[in-house]
Every structure is written in C-alpha cells, then in structure tokens.
Coordinates of C-alpha atoms in Angstrom, one line a residue:
M1004 CA 198.1 63.8 240.9
K1005 CA 201.0 62.3 242.8
L1006 CA 203.4 64.5 240.8
I1007 CA 201.4 67.6 241.6
W1008 CA 201.6 66.8 245.3
V1009 CA 205.4 66.3 245.1
V1010 CA 205.8 69.6 243.4
L1011 CA 203.6 71.3 245.9
R1012 CA 205.6 69.9 248.8
C1013 CA 208.9 71.0 247.3
F1014 CA 207.4 74.5 246.8
L1015 CA 206.3 74.7 250.4
F1016 CA 209.6 73.4 251.7
C1017 CA 211.6 75.9 249.7
W1018 CA 209.6 78.7 251.1
G1019 CA 210.0 77.5 254.7
W1020 CA 206.4 76.3 255.2
R1021 CA 205.3 76.4 258.8
D1022 CA 202.4 74.7 260.6
P1023 CA 199.8 77.5 261.0
N1024 CA 198.4 75.9 264.1
P1025 CA 199.9 76.8 267.5
V1026 CA 200.6 73.7 269.6
L1027 CA 201.7 74.9 273.0
G1028 CA 200.5 78.2 274.5
G1029 CA 201.4 80.8 271.9
F1030 CA 204.1 78.6 270.3
S1031 CA 204.0 77.6 266.6
V1032 CA 206.2 75.0 265.0
L1033 CA 209.0 75.6 262.6
L1034 CA 208.8 72.3 260.7
Q1035 CA 212.3 72.3 259.2
A1036 CA 215.2 74.8 259.4
L1037 CA 217.5 73.0 257.0
P1038 CA 217.5 70.2 254.5
N1039 CA 218.4 66.9 256.0
Q1040 CA 217.6 68.2 259.5
K1041 CA 215.6 66.0 261.8
T1042 CA 212.1 67.2 262.3
V1043 CA 210.8 67.4 265.9
D1044 CA 207.2 67.2 267.2
Y1045 CA 207.5 70.1 269.6
P1046 CA 207.8 73.8 269.0
S1047 CA 211.0 74.9 267.3
F1048 CA 212.3 78.3 266.1
K1049 CA 215.0 79.6 263.9
L1050 CA 217.3 81.8 266.0
V1051 CA 219.9 83.8 264.1
I1052 CA 223.0 85.0 266.0
V1053 CA 224.9 88.0 264.5
G1054 CA 227.7 90.2 265.5
D1055 CA 231.3 90.9 264.7
G1056 CA 233.8 88.1 264.4
G1057 CA 235.5 87.2 267.7
T1058 CA 232.6 88.4 269.9
G1059 CA 232.0 84.9 271.2
K1060 CA 229.0 83.7 269.3
T1061 CA 230.3 80.2 268.6
T1062 CA 231.6 79.8 272.1
F1063 CA 228.2 80.9 273.5
V1064 CA 226.2 78.4 271.5
K1065 CA 228.6 75.6 272.2
R1066 CA 228.1 75.8 275.9
H1067 CA 224.9 73.9 275.4
L1068 CA 226.2 70.3 275.1
T1069 CA 223.2 68.8 273.3
G1070 CA 223.4 71.5 270.6
E1071 CA 227.1 70.9 270.1
F1072 CA 226.6 67.2 269.8
E1073 CA 223.7 67.5 267.3
K1074 CA 224.9 70.4 265.2
K1075 CA 224.6 70.3 261.4
Y1076 CA 226.6 72.1 258.8
E1077 CA 224.8 73.6 255.7
P1078 CA 227.5 74.2 253.1
T1079 CA 225.2 76.1 250.6
I1080 CA 224.8 78.8 253.2
G1081 CA 228.0 78.3 255.2
V1082 CA 226.5 78.0 258.7
E1083 CA 226.5 75.6 261.5
V1084 CA 223.0 75.0 263.0
H1085 CA 222.9 74.0 266.7
P1086 CA 219.6 72.6 268.0
L1087 CA 219.2 73.8 271.5
D1088 CA 216.4 72.2 273.6
F1089 CA 214.9 73.8 276.7
F1090 CA 212.2 72.6 279.0
T1091 CA 209.5 75.1 280.0
N1092 CA 206.3 74.9 282.1
C1093 CA 204.5 74.8 278.7
G1094 CA 206.6 71.9 277.4
K1095 CA 209.8 71.3 275.5
I1096 CA 211.0 73.8 272.9
R1097 CA 213.9 74.0 270.5
F1098 CA 215.9 76.9 269.1
Y1099 CA 217.8 76.1 265.9
C1100 CA 220.7 78.5 266.5
W1101 CA 222.3 79.6 263.3
D1102 CA 226.0 80.3 263.7
T1103 CA 227.8 82.2 261.0
A1104 CA 230.9 79.9 261.0
G1105 CA 233.0 83.0 260.6
Q1106 CA 231.4 84.3 257.4
E1107 CA 230.9 87.8 258.9
R1108 CA 234.7 88.3 258.5
F1109 CA 234.2 88.4 254.7
G1110 CA 232.0 91.5 254.5
G1111 CA 228.6 90.7 255.8
L1112 CA 226.1 87.8 255.6
R1113 CA 223.9 86.7 252.7
D1114 CA 220.2 87.0 253.1
G1115 CA 219.9 83.3 253.1
Y1116 CA 221.2 83.4 256.6
Y1117 CA 218.4 85.6 257.8
I1118 CA 215.4 84.4 255.8
H1119 CA 212.6 82.9 258.0
G1120 CA 214.4 84.0 261.2
Q1121 CA 211.9 84.1 264.0
C1122 CA 214.1 85.6 266.7
A1123 CA 217.7 86.9 267.0
I1124 CA 220.6 87.6 269.3
I1125 CA 223.0 90.5 268.4
M1126 CA 226.3 90.0 270.2
F1127 CA 229.2 92.4 271.0
D1128 CA 232.3 92.2 273.1
V1129 CA 232.5 94.5 276.1
T1130 CA 236.3 94.5 275.8
A1131 CA 236.2 95.8 272.2
R1132 CA 234.5 99.1 271.4
L1133 CA 234.3 98.6 267.7
T1134 CA 232.1 95.5 268.1
Y1135 CA 229.5 97.7 269.9
K1136 CA 229.8 100.5 267.4
N1137 CA 228.9 98.0 264.7
V1138 CA 225.7 96.8 266.5
P1139 CA 223.5 99.3 264.5
T1140 CA 224.7 97.8 261.2
W1141 CA 223.9 94.3 262.3
H1142 CA 220.5 95.4 263.6
R1143 CA 219.7 97.2 260.3
D1144 CA 220.7 94.2 258.2
L1145 CA 218.7 91.8 260.4
C1146 CA 215.6 93.9 260.4
R1147 CA 215.8 94.5 256.6
V1148 CA 215.0 90.8 256.2
C1149 CA 213.3 89.8 259.4
E1150 CA 210.7 92.4 260.4
N1151 CA 209.1 92.5 263.9
I1152 CA 210.9 89.6 265.5
P1153 CA 212.1 89.6 269.1
I1154 CA 215.8 90.5 269.5
V1155 CA 218.2 90.3 272.4
L1156 CA 221.4 92.4 272.5
C1157 CA 224.1 90.6 274.5
G1158 CA 227.3 92.1 275.8
N1159 CA 229.7 89.2 276.1
K1160 CA 233.0 88.6 277.9
V1161 CA 232.0 90.4 281.1
D1162 CA 234.4 88.0 282.9
V1163 CA 237.4 89.9 281.4
K1164 CA 238.8 92.7 283.5
N1165 CA 239.8 95.3 280.9
R1166 CA 236.2 96.2 280.0
Q1167 CA 236.0 99.0 277.4
V1168 CA 232.3 99.4 276.9
K1169 CA 230.8 101.0 280.0
A1170 CA 227.2 100.8 281.2
K1171 CA 226.4 104.4 280.4
Q1172 CA 227.6 103.9 276.8
I1173 CA 225.2 101.0 276.1
T1174 CA 222.1 102.7 274.9
F1175 CA 221.2 101.1 271.5
H1176 CA 218.8 98.6 273.0
R1177 CA 216.8 101.5 274.6
K1178 CA 216.6 103.3 271.3
K1179 CA 215.3 100.2 269.5
N1180 CA 213.3 98.6 272.3
L1181 CA 215.5 95.6 272.5
Q1182 CA 216.2 93.5 275.6
Y1183 CA 219.8 93.7 276.8
Y1184 CA 221.8 91.1 278.9
E1185 CA 225.4 91.0 280.0
I1186 CA 226.8 87.5 279.5
S1187 CA 230.0 85.5 279.9
A1188 CA 230.0 82.6 277.5
K1189 CA 233.1 81.0 279.1
S1190 CA 231.7 81.1 282.6
N1191 CA 228.1 80.4 281.7
Y1192 CA 227.0 83.6 283.3
N1193 CA 223.4 84.5 282.3
F1194 CA 223.5 81.8 279.6
E1195 CA 219.7 81.0 279.8
K1196 CA 218.4 84.6 280.0
P1197 CA 218.4 85.4 276.3
F1198 CA 216.7 82.2 275.5
L1199 CA 214.1 82.6 278.2
Y1200 CA 213.3 86.2 277.0
L1201 CA 212.9 85.0 273.4
A1202 CA 210.7 82.0 274.5
K1203 CA 208.4 84.3 276.4
K1204 CA 208.0 86.7 273.5
L1205 CA 207.4 83.9 271.0
A1206 CA 204.8 82.3 273.2
G1207 CA 203.2 85.6 274.2
D1208 CA 203.4 84.3 277.8
P1209 CA 205.2 86.5 280.4
N1210 CA 204.8 83.7 283.0
L1211 CA 206.6 81.1 280.9
H1212 CA 209.7 79.8 282.7
F1213 CA 212.3 77.0 282.4
V1214 CA 211.7 74.0 284.7
E1215 CA 215.0 72.3 284.0
S1216 CA 218.5 73.6 283.4
P1217 CA 220.2 72.6 280.1
A1218 CA 223.4 70.5 280.2
L1219 CA 226.1 73.1 279.9
A1220 CA 229.9 72.6 279.5
P1221 CA 231.8 73.3 282.7
P1222 CA 232.9 76.9 283.1
Q1223 CA 236.2 77.7 281.6
V1224 CA 236.7 80.8 283.7
Q1225 CA 235.3 82.2 286.9
I1226 CA 233.5 85.6 286.9
D1227 CA 234.1 88.2 289.7
M1228 CA 230.5 88.5 290.8
A1229 CA 231.2 91.5 293.1
T1230 CA 232.5 93.4 290.1
Q1231 CA 229.7 92.3 287.9
E1232 CA 227.1 93.3 290.4
L1233 CA 228.6 96.8 290.3
H1234 CA 228.3 96.8 286.5
E1235 CA 224.6 95.6 286.7
A1236 CA 223.9 98.4 289.2
D1237 CA 225.5 100.9 286.7
L1238 CA 223.2 99.5 284.0
L1239 CA 220.1 100.2 286.1
A1240 CA 221.3 103.7 286.9
A1241 CA 222.1 104.4 283.2
A1242 CA 218.6 103.2 282.2
A1243 CA 217.1 105.9 284.4
Q1244 CA 219.0 108.6 282.5
P1245 CA 217.6 110.4 279.4
L1246 CA 218.9 109.0 276.1
P1247 CA 221.6 111.0 274.3
D1248 CA 220.3 113.3 271.6
D1249 CA 222.7 112.1 268.9
D1250 CA 222.2 109.0 266.9
D1251 CA 225.6 107.5 267.7
D1252 CA 226.6 106.0 271.0
T1253 CA 229.6 107.9 272.2
F1254 CA 232.7 106.9 274.1
D1255 CA 234.8 108.9 276.5

C-alpha cells in the first residue's frame, strides 16, 4: 500500500498536480514549480517570460531583490526560476518567474518551459523593431501549450532615447486582447503593473491591489517622464483608431 502511495505521489508531481481548492479570493495554489523548490503555504503561480534575447527579461526579473536572492536553476530545462512575492489586500502571493537563461538565442524554447504556465509576459524592446515583429511568433508558441491564460505584452527600454517602435505601430495586443504596458527595467518604471494585472486576472478580482511595494534594486537610469507621458498619450490616441486591415504590424 505504501508503495502504491509513493508511485501515485510521483505521478501527480510529474504532471504538476495543483490543489483544486482556492485559498484566497479566486486564487489557487501551485504546489511546486520545480523539483527541490521550497513549497509555500500561500497562492503561487508559474509565470513564463518570453521574448527575443536582449529585450531585458532577465534585467526586469532581477529588479525584485527577493526573487534574485532566492532564484533556482533547473539544468534539465535550462531556466532560472525567480520566486517573486507580492503583498495584496487578499494576502501574500508568489509568482515563480521562469527566465529562459538565454535559450531563446538557440532557436526557440522547449515545451517544458511552457508546460503548466498559468500566466505570461511577452517582452519586446522599443528600440529594436525586429523584437516587436517577432512578438506574434512568441505568442503563437506560448498559446500552443498554454491555452486561455492571462498574458501581458511589455515594451521595455522606454528610458532609451532612440525609440524605434512608435505607439501607432503597437497593435498586436489589441488584436489578441492582451494587456500592454510600457516599462523600463533599469529605472523600475511600471515594474509592478504587469504583476498586478496578472494577479487580478488570476484571482478574478478587479479590486485586488498591492498593499506593500516590493524591495527593488535602485534605479540604474533615470527616465524622462515628460517624454514618456507624451508616449503614453500617443498610446491612448492610437487605441482609439481602427485596427489596420493587414495581419502584420507595419513600420514607416
């Protein structure tokens, strides 16, 4: 009987068993994201972060100091997993952020990276047009494995002056009903917004909010807020325009 229970536990673990009972609001618990990873007694979720190499995914995740301190490396899949904790009005939650560790440079990611993903961030670099043009490919690969999960599209490096991807060109999120945020990993600009959006979606609670700011690394650069406010205004104006008829986002 004991042997049967051991085999059953191994089977459940290998298939990513989750506690079917919600524990906070609409949250459910992801019991374990990786072998040898500490289990926590509060809601936790696997968050996969994808995008071209060099878009700032690793820099973004490492801004959260606790996640950087407690990160784990899984050699069989080739990823670093950063546990990022946030404090909400519904209690403490954790995102296990899966970072590709540069594997996307070698022709895509294995399905093992995506399996059991519960939410995702797709990142591109606003100073590199090709990284935005590749967003549909990352979205397709992600949705092929993870169906109907909340996804945030992030345009990173808005602190850099030579921006190449303009507001009117960013339409993919509207076509696929994704949330979009402009961020600057190095300046911490809008760091919390993707996580708050995903937490609200996972909890099914639009009133959920963070009650405490996470410990972030000091900003490495300063963002020109006047310029960024103009970009944000351009985004609002672009959102009011009809979507282009073609399937591809075009550039001037």
